């Protein structure tokens, strides 16, 4: 298990999810010249006695683990593929079709493309105003692995859950999510599409911003 961090100058291209594995298992193809073999299987699981762990194992192109000795980058304490691969000196590339697109480790956490859920954060106009910038507006929808991951991603883009700075009469500006999320961007059960028009426009700019796991961002309304 790795106790040190390498320079991040290699790429690990996501190949596929491994549905038959325990926890979150994915196959990656790694650039040559680094400490990892060409194919690795990264596994995130909550172990019965030791808690969360993310281990990197040597694999083959079929997604099979060929040796259960943990490789450099493996660590305990979190379920985070990007962090494990970053520890070994690799940045995740989401799709082999876009090999030149390196995805920030701040963006990629525990879910692979196409399997994330969407979580809706609605902003309360605490103090009689909304916070609006390039990342947040009245409604923010975040793609994430689960509710905990969504709350962490929300804090990275400027959403906060410490209401000490908010108006005591109006209440908290933001609240954490706890639901299972939606399969597509939704607000109160209704899909958000390019045709979305808010019933009431509370701000002069967009009323909805969607943050995807691959770093894309879309604004509507």
PDB file of C-alpha atoms in Angstrom:
ATOM      1  CA  UNK A   1       0.000   0.000   0.000  1.00  0.00           C
ATOM      2  CA  UNK A   2       1.380   3.373  -1.058  1.00  0.00           C
ATOM      3  CA  UNK A   3       2.538   5.759   1.664  1.00  0.00           C
ATOM      4  CA  UNK A   4       3.753   8.446  -0.714  1.00  0.00           C
ATOM      5  CA  UNK A   5       2.516  10.451  -3.697  1.00  0.00           C
ATOM      6  CA  UNK A   6       4.090  10.612  -7.151  1.00  0.00           C
ATOM      7  CA  UNK A   7       4.089  13.449  -9.674  1.00  0.00           C
ATOM      8  CA  UNK A   8       0.906  13.322 -11.754  1.00  0.00           C
ATOM      9  CA  UNK A   9       2.227  13.019 -15.311  1.00  0.00           C
ATOM     10  CA  UNK A  10       0.620   9.787 -16.590  1.00  0.00           C
ATOM     11  CA  UNK A  11      -2.922   8.948 -17.690  1.00  0.00           C
ATOM     12  CA  UNK A  12      -5.299   6.166 -16.645  1.00  0.00           C
ATOM     13  CA  UNK A  13      -8.050   5.764 -19.236  1.00  0.00           C
ATOM     14  CA  UNK A  14     -11.366   4.492 -17.920  1.00  0.00           C
ATOM     15  CA  UNK A  15     -12.371   1.340 -19.845  1.00  0.00           C
ATOM     16  CA  UNK A  16     -15.422  -0.062 -18.097  1.00  0.00           C
ATOM     17  CA  UNK A  17     -17.282  -0.680 -14.865  1.00  0.00           C
ATOM     18  CA  UNK A  18     -17.005  -4.243 -13.527  1.00  0.00           C
ATOM     19  CA  UNK A  19     -20.554  -5.005 -12.337  1.00  0.00           C
ATOM     20  CA  UNK A  20     -19.792  -8.439 -10.890  1.00  0.00           C
ATOM     21  CA  UNK A  21     -17.198  -7.024  -8.481  1.00  0.00           C
ATOM     22  CA  UNK A  22     -17.790  -6.111  -4.858  1.00  0.00           C
ATOM     23  CA  UNK A  23     -18.217  -2.397  -4.225  1.00  0.00           C
ATOM     24  CA  UNK A  24     -17.125  -0.078  -7.043  1.00  0.00           C
ATOM     25  CA  UNK A  25     -14.685  -1.844  -9.387  1.00  0.00           C
ATOM     26  CA  UNK A  26     -13.430  -0.362 -12.664  1.00  0.00           C
ATOM     27  CA  UNK A  27     -10.901  -1.234 -15.314  1.00  0.00           C
ATOM     28  CA  UNK A  28      -8.338   1.364 -16.461  1.00  0.00           C
ATOM     29  CA  UNK A  29      -5.624   1.332 -19.116  1.00  0.00           C
ATOM     30  CA  UNK A  30      -2.501   3.119 -17.903  1.00  0.00           C
ATOM     31  CA  UNK A  31       0.158   4.977 -19.847  1.00  0.00           C
ATOM     32  CA  UNK A  32       3.459   3.112 -20.133  1.00  0.00           C
ATOM     33  CA  UNK A  33       6.470   4.339 -18.214  1.00  0.00           C
ATOM     34  CA  UNK A  34       4.768   4.732 -14.844  1.00  0.00           C
ATOM     35  CA  UNK A  35       4.697   2.492 -11.782  1.00  0.00           C
ATOM     36  CA  UNK A  36       1.460   0.719 -12.809  1.00  0.00           C
ATOM     37  CA  UNK A  37       1.040  -2.033 -15.420  1.00  0.00           C
ATOM     38  CA  UNK A  38      -0.946  -1.457 -18.618  1.00  0.00           C
ATOM     39  CA  UNK A  39      -4.243  -2.665 -17.144  1.00  0.00           C
ATOM     40  CA  UNK A  40      -5.324  -2.161 -13.558  1.00  0.00           C
ATOM     41  CA  UNK A  41      -8.521  -2.833 -11.654  1.00  0.00           C
ATOM     42  CA  UNK A  42      -9.330  -0.221  -9.024  1.00  0.00           C
ATOM     43  CA  UNK A  43     -11.652  -1.376  -6.259  1.00  0.00           C
ATOM     44  CA  UNK A  44     -13.405   0.802  -3.679  1.00  0.00           C
ATOM     45  CA  UNK A  45     -15.183  -1.063  -0.929  1.00  0.00           C
ATOM     46  CA  UNK A  46     -16.101  -0.699   2.735  1.00  0.00           C
ATOM     47  CA  UNK A  47     -14.328  -3.592   4.429  1.00  0.00           C
ATOM     48  CA  UNK A  48     -16.065  -5.212   7.375  1.00  0.00           C
ATOM     49  CA  UNK A  49     -13.360  -4.554   9.961  1.00  0.00           C
ATOM     50  CA  UNK A  50     -11.145  -1.857   8.450  1.00  0.00           C
ATOM     51  CA  UNK A  51     -13.671   0.512   6.831  1.00  0.00           C
ATOM     52  CA  UNK A  52     -13.351   2.309   3.462  1.00  0.00           C
ATOM     53  CA  UNK A  53     -10.453   1.348   1.216  1.00  0.00           C
ATOM     54  CA  UNK A  54      -9.459   1.913  -2.409  1.00  0.00           C
ATOM     55  CA  UNK A  55      -6.976  -0.587  -3.782  1.00  0.00           C
ATOM     56  CA  UNK A  56      -5.283  -0.889  -7.174  1.00  0.00           C
ATOM     57  CA  UNK A  57      -4.646  -4.399  -8.530  1.00  0.00           C
ATOM     58  CA  UNK A  58      -2.904  -5.611 -11.700  1.00  0.00           C
ATOM     59  CA  UNK A  59      -5.487  -6.741 -14.260  1.00  0.00           C
ATOM     60  CA  UNK A  60      -5.975  -7.761 -17.876  1.00  0.00           C
ATOM     61  CA  UNK A  61      -7.960  -6.278 -20.753  1.00  0.00           C
ATOM     62  CA  UNK A  62     -11.035  -8.287 -19.704  1.00  0.00           C
ATOM     63  CA  UNK A  63     -11.202  -6.613 -16.319  1.00  0.00           C
ATOM     64  CA  UNK A  64      -9.963  -9.627 -14.370  1.00  0.00           C
ATOM     65  CA  UNK A  65      -7.600  -9.230 -11.419  1.00  0.00           C
ATOM     66  CA  UNK A  66      -4.445 -11.258 -12.108  1.00  0.00           C
ATOM     67  CA  UNK A  67      -2.714 -10.697  -8.760  1.00  0.00           C
ATOM     68  CA  UNK A  68      -4.225  -9.623  -5.434  1.00  0.00           C
ATOM     69  CA  UNK A  69      -1.109  -7.824  -4.245  1.00  0.00           C
ATOM     70  CA  UNK A  70      -2.006  -4.123  -3.841  1.00  0.00           C
ATOM     71  CA  UNK A  71      -0.118  -1.749  -6.118  1.00  0.00           C
ATOM     72  CA  UNK A  72       1.297   1.706  -5.368  1.00  0.00           C
ATOM     73  CA  UNK A  73      -1.420   4.303  -4.845  1.00  0.00           C
ATOM     74  CA  UNK A  74      -3.694   2.010  -2.850  1.00  0.00           C
ATOM     75  CA  UNK A  75      -4.919   3.495   0.415  1.00  0.00           C
ATOM     76  CA  UNK A  76      -7.470   3.218   3.221  1.00  0.00           C
ATOM     77  CA  UNK A  77      -9.905   5.765   4.578  1.00  0.00           C
ATOM     78  CA  UNK A  78     -11.834   6.789   1.442  1.00  0.00           C
ATOM     79  CA  UNK A  79     -13.705   5.397  -1.557  1.00  0.00           C
ATOM     80  CA  UNK A  80     -11.931   7.423  -4.248  1.00  0.00           C
ATOM     81  CA  UNK A  81     -10.531   6.018  -7.493  1.00  0.00           C
ATOM     82  CA  UNK A  82      -9.113   9.357  -8.622  1.00  0.00           C
ATOM     83  CA  UNK A  83      -7.156   9.808  -5.403  1.00  0.00           C
ATOM     84  CA  UNK A  84      -5.686   6.300  -5.558  1.00  0.00           C
ATOM     85  CA  UNK A  85      -4.560   6.757  -9.160  1.00  0.00           C
ATOM     86  CA  UNK A  86      -3.277  10.245  -8.380  1.00  0.00           C
ATOM     87  CA  UNK A  87      -1.239   8.777  -5.527  1.00  0.00           C
ATOM     88  CA  UNK A  88       0.410   6.555  -8.139  1.00  0.00           C
ATOM     89  CA  UNK A  89       1.030   9.464 -10.513  1.00  0.00           C
ATOM     90  CA  UNK A  90      -1.915   9.135 -12.905  1.00  0.00           C
ATOM     91  CA  UNK A  91      -4.818  11.406 -13.899  1.00  0.00           C
ATOM     92  CA  UNK A  92      -8.057   9.817 -15.053  1.00  0.00           C
ATOM     93  CA  UNK A  93      -9.119  10.154 -18.674  1.00  0.00           C
ATOM     94  CA  UNK A  94     -12.863   9.628 -18.817  1.00  0.00           C
ATOM     95  CA  UNK A  95     -13.205   8.220 -22.347  1.00  0.00           C
ATOM     96  CA  UNK A  96     -10.650   6.656 -24.677  1.00  0.00           C
ATOM     97  CA  UNK A  97     -12.329   8.560 -27.531  1.00  0.00           C
ATOM     98  CA  UNK A  98     -11.082  11.783 -25.969  1.00  0.00           C
ATOM     99  CA  UNK A  99      -7.571  10.796 -24.946  1.00  0.00           C
ATOM    100  CA  UNK A 100      -6.420  14.414 -24.833  1.00  0.00           C
ATOM    101  CA  UNK A 101      -8.961  15.309 -22.148  1.00  0.00           C
ATOM    102  CA  UNK A 102      -7.403  14.986 -18.729  1.00  0.00           C
ATOM    103  CA  UNK A 103     -10.004  15.190 -16.009  1.00  0.00           C
ATOM    104  CA  UNK A 104      -9.075  16.940 -12.795  1.00  0.00           C
ATOM    105  CA  UNK A 105      -8.939  14.827  -9.660  1.00  0.00           C
ATOM    106  CA  UNK A 106     -11.087  17.542  -8.098  1.00  0.00           C
ATOM    107  CA  UNK A 107     -13.824  16.567 -10.550  1.00  0.00           C
ATOM    108  CA  UNK A 108     -13.657  12.780 -10.642  1.00  0.00           C
ATOM    109  CA  UNK A 109     -14.373  10.960  -7.406  1.00  0.00           C
ATOM    110  CA  UNK A 110     -16.039   7.599  -7.027  1.00  0.00           C
ATOM    111  CA  UNK A 111     -18.371   7.074  -9.965  1.00  0.00           C
ATOM    112  CA  UNK A 112     -17.662   6.223 -13.571  1.00  0.00           C
ATOM    113  CA  UNK A 113     -19.328   7.927 -16.559  1.00  0.00           C
ATOM    114  CA  UNK A 114     -22.941   7.031 -17.103  1.00  0.00           C
ATOM    115  CA  UNK A 115     -23.549   5.647 -13.598  1.00  0.00           C
ATOM    116  CA  UNK A 116     -23.748   8.881 -11.594  1.00  0.00           C
ATOM    117  CA  UNK A 117     -26.968  10.195 -10.057  1.00  0.00           C
ATOM    118  CA  UNK A 118     -28.180  13.802 -10.113  1.00  0.00           C
ATOM    119  CA  UNK A 119     -28.836  15.732  -6.907  1.00  0.00           C
ATOM    120  CA  UNK A 120     -30.756  19.014  -6.671  1.00  0.00           C
ATOM    121  CA  UNK A 121     -29.618  21.801  -4.331  1.00  0.00           C
ATOM    122  CA  UNK A 122     -32.100  24.676  -4.000  1.00  0.00           C
ATOM    123  CA  UNK A 123     -30.853  27.991  -2.654  1.00  0.00           C
ATOM    124  CA  UNK A 124     -32.875  29.883  -0.047  1.00  0.00           C
ATOM    125  CA  UNK A 125     -32.585  33.670  -0.436  1.00  0.00           C
ATOM    126  CA  UNK A 126     -31.277  34.120   3.079  1.00  0.00           C
ATOM    127  CA  UNK A 127     -31.002  37.793   3.921  1.00  0.00           C
ATOM    128  CA  UNK A 128     -33.201  38.689   0.946  1.00  0.00           C
ATOM    129  CA  UNK A 129     -30.634  37.890  -1.758  1.00  0.00           C
ATOM    130  CA  UNK A 130     -29.280  34.985  -3.798  1.00  0.00           C
ATOM    131  CA  UNK A 131     -25.637  34.089  -4.292  1.00  0.00           C
ATOM    132  CA  UNK A 132     -25.111  33.856  -8.060  1.00  0.00           C
ATOM    133  CA  UNK A 133     -21.862  33.276  -9.944  1.00  0.00           C
ATOM    134  CA  UNK A 134     -20.495  30.987 -12.662  1.00  0.00           C
ATOM    135  CA  UNK A 135     -20.932  27.920 -10.450  1.00  0.00           C
ATOM    136  CA  UNK A 136     -24.029  28.514  -8.354  1.00  0.00           C
ATOM    137  CA  UNK A 137     -27.459  30.042  -8.808  1.00  0.00           C
ATOM    138  CA  UNK A 138     -30.953  29.484  -7.410  1.00  0.00           C
ATOM    139  CA  UNK A 139     -30.959  25.804  -8.405  1.00  0.00           C
ATOM    140  CA  UNK A 140     -27.796  23.703  -8.642  1.00  0.00           C
ATOM    141  CA  UNK A 141     -27.861  20.117  -9.896  1.00  0.00           C
ATOM    142  CA  UNK A 142     -24.775  17.973  -9.313  1.00  0.00           C
ATOM    143  CA  UNK A 143     -23.953  14.578 -10.776  1.00  0.00           C
ATOM    144  CA  UNK A 144     -22.315  12.371  -8.155  1.00  0.00           C
ATOM    145  CA  UNK A 145     -21.871   8.818  -6.948  1.00  0.00           C
ATOM    146  CA  UNK A 146     -24.213   9.273  -3.990  1.00  0.00           C
ATOM    147  CA  UNK A 147     -25.550  11.935  -1.629  1.00  0.00           C
ATOM    148  CA  UNK A 148     -22.322  12.192   0.386  1.00  0.00           C
ATOM    149  CA  UNK A 149     -20.309  12.612  -2.806  1.00  0.00           C
ATOM    150  CA  UNK A 150     -22.803  15.246  -4.030  1.00  0.00           C
ATOM    151  CA  UNK A 151     -22.431  17.245  -0.803  1.00  0.00           C
ATOM    152  CA  UNK A 152     -18.630  17.142  -1.098  1.00  0.00           C
ATOM    153  CA  UNK A 153     -18.755  18.268  -4.730  1.00  0.00           C
ATOM    154  CA  UNK A 154     -21.169  21.045  -3.768  1.00  0.00           C
ATOM    155  CA  UNK A 155     -18.690  22.439  -1.257  1.00  0.00           C
ATOM    156  CA  UNK A 156     -15.947  22.425  -3.906  1.00  0.00           C
ATOM    157  CA  UNK A 157     -17.965  24.783  -6.137  1.00  0.00           C
ATOM    158  CA  UNK A 158     -18.866  27.234  -3.369  1.00  0.00           C
ATOM    159  CA  UNK A 159     -21.988  25.834  -1.732  1.00  0.00           C
ATOM    160  CA  UNK A 160     -21.688  25.842   2.050  1.00  0.00           C
ATOM    161  CA  UNK A 161     -23.639  24.157   4.826  1.00  0.00           C
ATOM    162  CA  UNK A 162     -22.409  26.219   7.765  1.00  0.00           C
ATOM    163  CA  UNK A 163     -25.377  28.538   8.338  1.00  0.00           C
ATOM    164  CA  UNK A 164     -23.529  30.764  10.837  1.00  0.00           C
ATOM    165  CA  UNK A 165     -23.167  33.383   8.079  1.00  0.00           C
ATOM    166  CA  UNK A 166     -26.874  33.259   7.122  1.00  0.00           C
ATOM    167  CA  UNK A 167     -29.806  35.343   8.328  1.00  0.00           C
ATOM    168  CA  UNK A 168     -31.280  33.790  11.470  1.00  0.00           C
ATOM    169  CA  UNK A 169     -34.789  34.852  10.480  1.00  0.00           C
ATOM    170  CA  UNK A 170     -34.621  33.574   6.892  1.00  0.00           C
ATOM    171  CA  UNK A 171     -32.837  30.329   7.688  1.00  0.00           C
ATOM    172  CA  UNK A 172     -29.999  28.451   6.022  1.00  0.00           C
ATOM    173  CA  UNK A 173     -29.057  29.326   2.452  1.00  0.00           C
ATOM    174  CA  UNK A 174     -28.131  25.742   1.550  1.00  0.00           C
ATOM    175  CA  UNK A 175     -29.005  22.294   2.899  1.00  0.00           C
ATOM    176  CA  UNK A 176     -27.282  18.971   2.344  1.00  0.00           C
ATOM    177  CA  UNK A 177     -28.955  16.330   0.206  1.00  0.00           C
ATOM    178  CA  UNK A 178     -29.753  12.881   1.548  1.00  0.00           C
ATOM    179  CA  UNK A 179     -31.904  11.223  -1.140  1.00  0.00           C
ATOM    180  CA  UNK A 180     -30.901   8.589  -3.725  1.00  0.00           C
ATOM    181  CA  UNK A 181     -30.730  11.093  -6.587  1.00  0.00           C
ATOM    182  CA  UNK A 182     -32.289  10.975 -10.070  1.00  0.00           C
ATOM    183  CA  UNK A 183     -31.189   9.191 -13.231  1.00  0.00           C
ATOM    184  CA  UNK A 184     -31.239  12.495 -15.132  1.00  0.00           C
ATOM    185  CA  UNK A 185     -31.090  16.176 -14.122  1.00  0.00           C
ATOM    186  CA  UNK A 186     -34.395  16.899 -12.382  1.00  0.00           C
ATOM    187  CA  UNK A 187     -36.035  19.418 -10.102  1.00  0.00           C
ATOM    188  CA  UNK A 188     -38.824  18.130  -7.884  1.00  0.00           C
ATOM    189  CA  UNK A 189     -39.235  15.111 -10.185  1.00  0.00           C
ATOM    190  CA  UNK A 190     -39.402  17.071 -13.439  1.00  0.00           C
ATOM    191  CA  UNK A 191     -36.541  16.663 -15.967  1.00  0.00           C
ATOM    192  CA  UNK A 192     -34.514  19.767 -16.762  1.00  0.00           C
ATOM    193  CA  UNK A 193     -33.992  20.091 -20.518  1.00  0.00           C
ATOM    194  CA  UNK A 194     -32.858  22.779 -22.933  1.00  0.00           C
ATOM    195  CA  UNK A 195     -36.495  23.912 -23.150  1.00  0.00           C
ATOM    196  CA  UNK A 196     -36.708  24.556 -19.413  1.00  0.00           C
ATOM    197  CA  UNK A 197     -38.337  27.859 -18.468  1.00  0.00           C
ATOM    198  CA  UNK A 198     -38.750  28.815 -14.804  1.00  0.00           C
ATOM    199  CA  UNK A 199     -42.209  29.833 -13.606  1.00  0.00           C
ATOM    200  CA  UNK A 200     -40.602  32.716 -11.799  1.00  0.00           C
ATOM    201  CA  UNK A 201     -37.216  34.179 -12.646  1.00  0.00           C
ATOM    202  CA  UNK A 202     -35.631  35.065  -9.324  1.00  0.00           C
ATOM    203  CA  UNK A 203     -32.364  36.270 -10.819  1.00  0.00           C
ATOM    204  CA  UNK A 204     -31.352  38.104 -13.973  1.00  0.00           C
ATOM    205  CA  UNK A 205     -29.037  35.330 -15.150  1.00  0.00           C
ATOM    206  CA  UNK A 206     -29.692  31.579 -15.385  1.00  0.00           C
ATOM    207  CA  UNK A 207     -31.873  29.894 -12.763  1.00  0.00           C
ATOM    208  CA  UNK A 208     -30.352  26.405 -13.082  1.00  0.00           C
ATOM    209  CA  UNK A 209     -26.767  25.193 -13.411  1.00  0.00           C
ATOM    210  CA  UNK A 210     -25.898  21.512 -13.855  1.00  0.00           C
ATOM    211  CA  UNK A 211     -22.455  20.189 -12.929  1.00  0.00           C
ATOM    212  CA  UNK A 212     -21.519  16.862 -14.547  1.00  0.00           C
ATOM    213  CA  UNK A 213     -18.910  14.454 -13.264  1.00  0.00           C
ATOM    214  CA  UNK A 214     -16.767  14.886 -16.374  1.00  0.00           C
ATOM    215  CA  UNK A 215     -16.411  18.610 -15.652  1.00  0.00           C
ATOM    216  CA  UNK A 216     -19.052  19.877 -18.062  1.00  0.00           C
ATOM    217  CA  UNK A 217     -21.405  22.592 -16.924  1.00  0.00           C
ATOM    218  CA  UNK A 218     -24.771  23.602 -18.412  1.00  0.00           C
ATOM    219  CA  UNK A 219     -26.972  26.566 -17.554  1.00  0.00           C
ATOM    220  CA  UNK A 220     -30.711  26.867 -18.182  1.00  0.00           C
ATOM    221  CA  UNK A 221     -33.502  29.358 -17.618  1.00  0.00           C
TER     222      UNK A 221
END
